[in-house]
Amino acid sequence: MSDAGPPSAAMAAAAPTAPAAPTAPGARTADPSPGTSEARVRVFRGTPGNEPHFDEFDVPVEDGMVVLDALHWIQGHEAPDLAVRWNCKAAKCGSCSAEVNGRPRLTCKTRLSDFEPGEEITVEPMRAFPLIKDLVTDVSWNYEVNKTIEPFTPPADVPQGDWRWQQEDIERVQEYRKCIECFLCQDVCHVLRNHETERPFMGPRFLVRAAGLELHPIDQADRRSYLKDSGGIGYCNITKCCTEVCPEHIKITDNAIIPLKERVADEYYDPLRWAWRKLRGEGSGSGERVELPVLQGEPGAPEQAPD
């Protein structure tokens, strides 16, 4: 309980005499300051099993504002029940992923100044994942896939203090570790986004993780069978859309997926290797198959929610 005394006369005079009436979604609660510009923001609203729609808001714009700032303004002034996932607001946690004008982006890294004056800004949830509420989707499938990847496996007979590798080898795999798991690459991937197959596909984020392990200079595990049979690397047709949306600028296609495809092709589709294995009576070297979960459920938002 506060020890402060009663409010001053000035404070008492400024206090409202009655509670303000609730404001309907999309209605203005206060006029912007003179000279302040506004952005028209359309926000997806909906929960599973209910008809989705868009609410429109006129958000006052200040220098340096990002889309996440606009969503926070909407929460604070007009729609306190708007569901938005975020954490660091520094483009490092990967929590605030959404689709802005149809493009997967981090809302904390997308400036309002990136859009033309008067351009309408539409914010929707990631469509590849099941909807929870409004802009929040269920991305837990990704963590289940991650559990199936064989972890880093150093040589058992070499003490950690004796591990040695070249700096250029470490620089190569360091790129893959920049991933912040925003899952924008998963969202934009056409195989996952359109649910084109009932077979599992690990998606670009986990092809990046597999590359960071497979290309590590002292890792001893062989994940080629897993990539081919469980991870579904053959489904990727290297359109590079995942690379285009990566906020950490990881060259997902060129530096991760293509090298893994080459390793799998060398092992399983090289005719000379196949003939040599046949002559020696060897198998293809495939290990026990790991079953990945298949991404289930409706996408986070329909192609176009009704107004």
Short mmCIF file of C-alpha atoms in Angstrom, two decimals:
data_model
loop_
_atom_site.label_atom_id
_atom_site.label_comp_id
_atom_site.label_asym_id
_atom_site.label_seq_id
_atom_site.Cartn_x
_atom_site.Cartn_y
_atom_site.Cartn_z
CA MET A 1 0.00 0.00 0.00
CA SER A 2 1.40 3.42 -0.93
CA ASP A 3 2.38 6.00 1.70
CA ALA A 4 1.65 8.84 -0.69
CA GLY A 5 -0.87 11.42 0.38
CA PRO A 6 -4.02 12.45 -1.50
CA PRO A 7 -3.65 13.63 -5.11
CA SER A 8 -2.94 17.28 -5.71
CA ALA A 9 -5.68 19.62 -6.83
CA ALA A 10 -4.24 19.67 -10.32
CA MET A 11 -4.28 15.89 -10.49
CA ALA A 12 -7.79 15.73 -9.10
CA ALA A 13 -8.99 18.28 -11.63
CA ALA A 14 -7.52 16.22 -14.46
CA ALA A 15 -9.08 12.98 -13.29
CA PRO A 16 -12.07 11.78 -15.35
CA THR A 17 -15.46 11.91 -13.65
CA ALA A 18 -16.63 8.65 -15.25
CA PRO A 19 -14.98 5.65 -16.90
CA ALA A 20 -14.51 5.96 -20.63
CA ALA A 21 -16.80 3.91 -22.83
CA PRO A 22 -15.21 0.94 -24.60
CA THR A 23 -13.97 1.61 -28.09
CA ALA A 24 -15.09 -0.51 -31.00
CA PRO A 25 -12.32 -2.28 -32.97
CA GLY A 26 -10.87 -0.01 -35.62
CA ALA A 27 -12.28 3.18 -34.13
CA ARG A 28 -9.99 6.08 -33.33
CA THR A 29 -9.43 6.66 -29.60
CA ALA A 30 -7.55 9.94 -29.93
CA ASP A 31 -6.64 12.36 -32.65
CA PRO A 32 -3.00 12.27 -33.69
CA SER A 33 -0.76 15.16 -32.86
CA PRO A 34 -0.71 17.94 -35.46
CA GLY A 35 1.62 17.02 -38.29
CA THR A 36 1.71 13.33 -37.36
CA SER A 37 1.24 10.94 -40.25
CA GLU A 38 -0.77 7.75 -40.01
CA ALA A 39 -0.46 4.24 -41.38
CA ARG A 40 -3.49 2.15 -42.24
CA VAL A 41 -2.83 -1.33 -40.78
CA ARG A 42 -5.07 -4.33 -41.51
CA VAL A 43 -4.60 -7.07 -38.95
CA PHE A 44 -5.79 -10.66 -39.22
CA ARG A 45 -8.12 -11.68 -36.42
CA GLY A 46 -9.35 -15.17 -35.79
CA THR A 47 -9.22 -18.41 -33.83
CA PRO A 48 -9.57 -22.04 -35.00
CA GLY A 49 -13.13 -22.93 -35.87
CA ASN A 50 -14.31 -19.33 -36.20
CA GLU A 51 -14.67 -17.21 -39.30
CA PRO A 52 -11.55 -15.04 -39.64
CA HIS A 53 -11.61 -11.38 -40.59
CA PHE A 54 -9.42 -8.29 -40.78
CA ASP A 55 -9.66 -5.27 -38.50
CA GLU A 56 -8.36 -1.94 -39.79
CA PHE A 57 -6.54 0.62 -37.67
CA ASP A 58 -5.08 4.07 -38.33
CA VAL A 59 -1.80 4.09 -36.41
CA PRO A 60 0.13 7.32 -35.71
CA VAL A 61 3.60 7.03 -37.21
CA GLU A 62 6.78 8.29 -35.63
CA ASP A 63 10.33 8.13 -36.98
CA GLY A 64 11.89 4.69 -36.67
CA MET A 65 8.66 2.80 -36.00
CA VAL A 66 8.47 -0.85 -37.07
CA VAL A 67 5.42 -3.03 -37.68
CA LEU A 68 5.72 -4.50 -34.18
CA ASP A 69 5.49 -0.97 -32.75
CA ALA A 70 2.27 -0.48 -34.69
CA LEU A 71 0.88 -3.75 -33.30
CA HIS A 72 1.80 -2.64 -29.77
CA TRP A 73 0.05 0.69 -30.37
CA ILE A 74 -3.05 -1.21 -31.50
CA GLN A 75 -2.91 -3.40 -28.39
CA GLY A 76 -2.51 -0.37 -26.13
CA HIS A 77 -5.18 1.85 -27.70
CA GLU A 78 -7.75 -0.09 -29.69
CA ALA A 79 -7.55 -3.89 -29.43
CA PRO A 80 -6.09 -5.09 -26.10
CA ASP A 81 -7.12 -8.65 -26.93
CA LEU A 82 -4.93 -8.81 -30.06
CA ALA A 83 -2.63 -11.85 -29.79
CA VAL A 84 0.96 -11.16 -30.87
CA ARG A 85 4.05 -13.23 -30.09
CA TRP A 86 7.28 -11.29 -29.47
CA ASN A 87 10.18 -11.17 -27.06
CA CYS A 88 13.40 -9.24 -27.71
CA LYS A 89 12.38 -6.61 -30.32
CA ALA A 90 15.98 -6.78 -31.54
CA ALA A 91 15.66 -9.30 -34.41
CA LYS A 92 17.47 -12.00 -32.44
CA CYS A 93 14.78 -14.14 -30.78
CA GLY A 94 12.76 -15.00 -33.90
CA SER A 95 9.46 -14.75 -32.00
CA CYS A 96 7.62 -12.02 -33.93
CA SER A 97 7.45 -13.78 -37.29
CA ALA A 98 4.41 -12.94 -39.40
CA GLU A 99 3.44 -12.16 -42.98
CA VAL A 100 3.44 -8.48 -43.89
CA ASN A 101 1.79 -7.72 -47.22
CA GLY A 102 2.13 -11.39 -48.07
CA ARG A 103 5.86 -11.69 -47.34
CA PRO A 104 7.22 -13.60 -44.32
CA ARG A 105 9.09 -11.10 -42.14
CA LEU A 106 10.12 -10.26 -38.61
CA THR A 107 7.71 -7.52 -37.57
CA CYS A 108 10.42 -5.99 -35.36
CA LYS A 109 12.71 -5.60 -38.37
CA THR A 110 10.15 -4.26 -40.83
CA ARG A 111 10.06 -0.46 -40.72
CA LEU A 112 6.90 1.43 -41.55
CA SER A 113 9.08 3.68 -43.68
CA ASP A 114 9.73 0.69 -45.96
CA PHE A 115 6.21 1.14 -47.36
CA GLU A 116 4.98 3.85 -49.68
CA PRO A 117 3.09 6.75 -48.09
CA GLY A 118 -0.58 5.79 -47.93
CA GLU A 119 0.15 2.11 -48.67
CA GLU A 120 -2.06 -0.24 -46.69
CA ILE A 121 -0.09 -2.65 -44.48
CA THR A 122 -1.63 -6.08 -44.00
CA VAL A 123 -0.33 -8.28 -41.17
CA GLU A 124 -1.21 -11.99 -41.08
CA PRO A 125 0.07 -15.05 -39.21
CA MET A 126 2.46 -17.52 -40.81
CA ARG A 127 0.29 -19.67 -43.05
CA ALA A 128 2.31 -22.87 -42.91
CA PHE A 129 1.49 -23.55 -39.25
CA PRO A 130 -1.78 -24.17 -37.39
CA LEU A 131 -3.45 -21.06 -36.04
CA ILE A 132 -3.71 -20.43 -32.29
CA LYS A 133 -5.14 -16.90 -32.27
CA ASP A 134 -4.76 -13.80 -34.44
CA LEU A 135 -1.04 -13.52 -35.33
CA VAL A 136 0.10 -16.44 -33.15
CA THR A 137 0.64 -19.89 -34.68
CA ASP A 138 1.63 -23.28 -33.26
CA VAL A 139 5.26 -23.92 -34.28
CA SER A 140 5.81 -26.89 -31.94
CA TRP A 141 6.08 -29.25 -34.93
CA ASN A 142 9.51 -27.77 -35.62
CA TYR A 143 10.85 -28.84 -32.23
CA GLU A 144 9.59 -32.40 -32.76
CA VAL A 145 11.49 -32.56 -36.06
CA ASN A 146 14.61 -31.21 -34.37
CA LYS A 147 14.60 -34.11 -31.90
CA THR A 148 15.04 -36.63 -34.73
CA ILE A 149 18.37 -35.22 -36.00
CA GLU A 150 21.42 -37.10 -34.73
CA PRO A 151 23.39 -34.64 -32.57
CA PHE A 152 27.02 -33.63 -32.87
CA THR A 153 29.16 -36.79 -32.70
CA PRO A 154 32.88 -36.14 -32.11
CA PRO A 155 35.43 -38.99 -32.27
CA ALA A 156 35.07 -41.16 -29.19
CA ASP A 157 38.82 -41.87 -28.91
CA VAL A 158 40.01 -38.24 -29.03
CA PRO A 159 39.82 -36.13 -25.85
CA GLN A 160 38.15 -32.77 -26.28
CA GLY A 161 41.38 -30.98 -25.48
CA ASP A 162 42.95 -32.59 -28.55
CA TRP A 163 40.29 -31.56 -31.05
CA ARG A 164 41.86 -29.60 -33.91
CA TRP A 165 40.53 -28.08 -37.12
CA GLN A 166 41.28 -25.27 -39.54
CA GLN A 167 39.77 -21.82 -39.09
CA GLU A 168 38.23 -21.92 -42.57
CA ASP A 169 36.36 -25.11 -41.64
CA ILE A 170 34.84 -23.45 -38.59
CA GLU A 171 33.95 -20.32 -40.55
CA ARG A 172 32.00 -22.49 -42.95
CA VAL A 173 29.77 -24.07 -40.30
CA GLN A 174 29.50 -20.87 -38.26
CA GLU A 175 27.08 -19.47 -40.84
CA TYR A 176 24.53 -22.16 -40.01
CA ARG A 177 24.67 -21.29 -36.31
CA LYS A 178 23.42 -17.78 -37.00
CA CYS A 179 19.89 -19.18 -37.32
CA ILE A 180 17.48 -17.60 -34.80
CA GLU A 181 14.70 -20.13 -35.50
CA CYS A 182 12.17 -17.56 -36.65
CA PHE A 183 10.85 -20.29 -39.00
CA LEU A 184 10.26 -17.81 -41.81
CA CYS A 185 12.09 -20.19 -44.15
CA GLN A 186 9.75 -22.98 -43.05
CA ASP A 187 6.75 -20.73 -43.64
CA VAL A 188 7.76 -19.72 -47.16
CA CYS A 189 8.77 -23.26 -48.21
CA HIS A 190 6.20 -24.35 -50.78
CA VAL A 191 6.33 -28.00 -49.68
CA LEU A 192 5.37 -27.13 -46.10
CA ARG A 193 3.27 -24.06 -46.89
CA ASN A 194 0.96 -25.76 -49.36
CA HIS A 195 0.94 -29.16 -47.66
CA GLU A 196 1.61 -30.75 -51.03
CA THR A 197 2.59 -34.12 -49.57
CA GLU A 198 1.44 -36.48 -46.86
CA ARG A 199 5.06 -37.57 -46.45
CA PRO A 200 7.31 -35.84 -43.94
CA PHE A 201 9.71 -33.08 -44.96
CA MET A 202 12.08 -31.49 -42.47
CA GLY A 203 12.16 -28.12 -44.20
CA PRO A 204 15.00 -25.65 -44.81
CA ARG A 205 15.62 -24.73 -41.18
CA PHE A 206 16.56 -28.30 -40.29
CA LEU A 207 18.47 -28.86 -43.50
CA VAL A 208 20.57 -25.93 -42.24
CA ARG A 209 21.03 -27.63 -38.87
CA ALA A 210 21.93 -30.92 -40.54
CA ALA A 211 24.48 -29.11 -42.73
CA GLY A 212 26.09 -27.55 -39.65
CA LEU A 213 26.63 -31.06 -38.30
CA GLU A 214 27.45 -32.92 -41.50
CA LEU A 215 30.03 -30.36 -42.61
CA HIS A 216 31.69 -30.01 -39.23
CA PRO A 217 35.33 -31.13 -39.61
CA ILE A 218 35.33 -33.64 -36.74
CA ASP A 219 31.73 -34.88 -36.69
CA GLN A 220 31.66 -38.65 -37.19
CA ALA A 221 27.96 -39.34 -37.80
CA ASP A 222 26.55 -40.16 -41.24
CA ARG A 223 23.15 -38.53 -41.72
CA ARG A 224 22.84 -39.12 -45.47
CA SER A 225 20.35 -41.96 -45.07
CA TYR A 226 18.31 -39.85 -42.67
CA LEU A 227 18.29 -36.90 -45.09
CA LYS A 228 17.20 -39.08 -47.99
CA ASP A 229 14.61 -41.34 -46.40
CA SER A 230 13.38 -39.47 -43.33
CA GLY A 231 14.10 -35.79 -43.94
CA GLY A 232 12.80 -35.83 -47.51
CA ILE A 233 15.62 -33.72 -48.95
CA GLY A 234 14.51 -34.77 -52.44
CA TYR A 235 11.36 -32.68 -52.11
CA CYS A 236 13.38 -29.46 -52.13
CA ASN A 237 13.70 -28.09 -55.66
CA ILE A 238 16.03 -25.23 -54.65
CA THR A 239 13.79 -22.29 -55.52
CA LYS A 240 15.81 -20.16 -53.02
CA CYS A 241 12.68 -18.61 -51.50
CA CYS A 242 13.96 -19.64 -48.06
CA THR A 243 17.20 -17.76 -48.63
CA GLU A 244 15.31 -14.64 -49.68
CA VAL A 245 13.36 -14.34 -46.42
CA CYS A 246 16.15 -15.25 -43.96
CA PRO A 247 16.68 -12.27 -41.61
CA GLU A 248 20.21 -13.49 -40.79
CA HIS A 249 21.12 -13.64 -44.51
CA ILE A 250 22.14 -17.30 -44.34
CA LYS A 251 22.66 -18.65 -47.86
CA ILE A 252 20.39 -21.59 -47.09
CA THR A 253 20.13 -22.99 -50.59
CA ASP A 254 23.67 -22.51 -51.88
CA ASN A 255 25.65 -23.22 -48.70
CA ALA A 256 23.50 -25.79 -46.90
CA ILE A 257 20.92 -27.57 -49.05
CA ILE A 258 22.94 -28.03 -52.25
CA PRO A 259 26.01 -29.49 -50.45
CA LEU A 260 23.73 -31.93 -48.63
CA LYS A 261 22.00 -32.90 -51.88
CA GLU A 262 25.41 -33.54 -53.43
CA ARG A 263 26.41 -35.82 -50.55
CA VAL A 264 23.18 -37.79 -50.81
CA ALA A 265 23.45 -38.04 -54.61
CA ASP A 266 27.07 -39.23 -54.41
CA GLU A 267 26.15 -41.95 -51.93
CA TYR A 268 22.90 -43.26 -53.41
CA TYR A 269 22.73 -42.24 -57.07
CA ASP A 270 26.32 -42.36 -58.36
CA PRO A 271 26.32 -45.28 -60.87
CA LEU A 272 29.98 -46.15 -60.20
CA ARG A 273 29.44 -46.38 -56.47
CA TRP A 274 26.27 -48.40 -57.03
CA ALA A 275 28.13 -50.86 -59.29
CA TRP A 276 31.03 -51.12 -56.82
CA ARG A 277 28.66 -51.91 -53.95
CA LYS A 278 26.95 -54.55 -56.09
CA LEU A 279 30.28 -56.19 -56.95
CA ARG A 280 31.27 -56.28 -53.29
CA GLY A 281 27.84 -57.38 -52.13
CA GLU A 282 27.40 -54.30 -49.97
CA GLY A 283 24.18 -52.55 -49.18
CA SER A 284 23.51 -48.86 -49.60
CA GLY A 285 24.58 -48.14 -46.06
CA SER A 286 21.14 -46.98 -44.99
CA GLY A 287 20.54 -47.19 -41.27
CA GLU A 288 17.36 -47.49 -39.28
CA ARG A 289 14.65 -45.21 -40.66
CA VAL A 290 13.52 -42.41 -38.38
CA GLU A 291 9.89 -41.35 -38.72
CA LEU A 292 9.41 -37.61 -38.74
CA PRO A 293 6.09 -36.04 -37.80
CA VAL A 294 4.10 -34.68 -40.72
CA LEU A 295 2.99 -31.06 -40.47
CA GLN A 296 -0.72 -31.36 -39.83
CA GLY A 297 -3.66 -29.03 -39.54
CA GLU A 298 -4.95 -26.08 -41.46
CA PRO A 299 -2.54 -23.28 -42.35
CA GLY A 300 -2.35 -20.28 -40.05
CA ALA A 301 -4.58 -18.17 -42.32
CA PRO A 302 -6.59 -18.69 -45.48
CA GLU A 303 -5.29 -17.27 -48.71
CA GLN A 304 -7.60 -14.32 -48.21
CA ALA A 305 -9.66 -13.81 -45.10
CA PRO A 306 -12.93 -11.95 -45.60
CA ASP A 307 -13.03 -8.30 -44.60
#
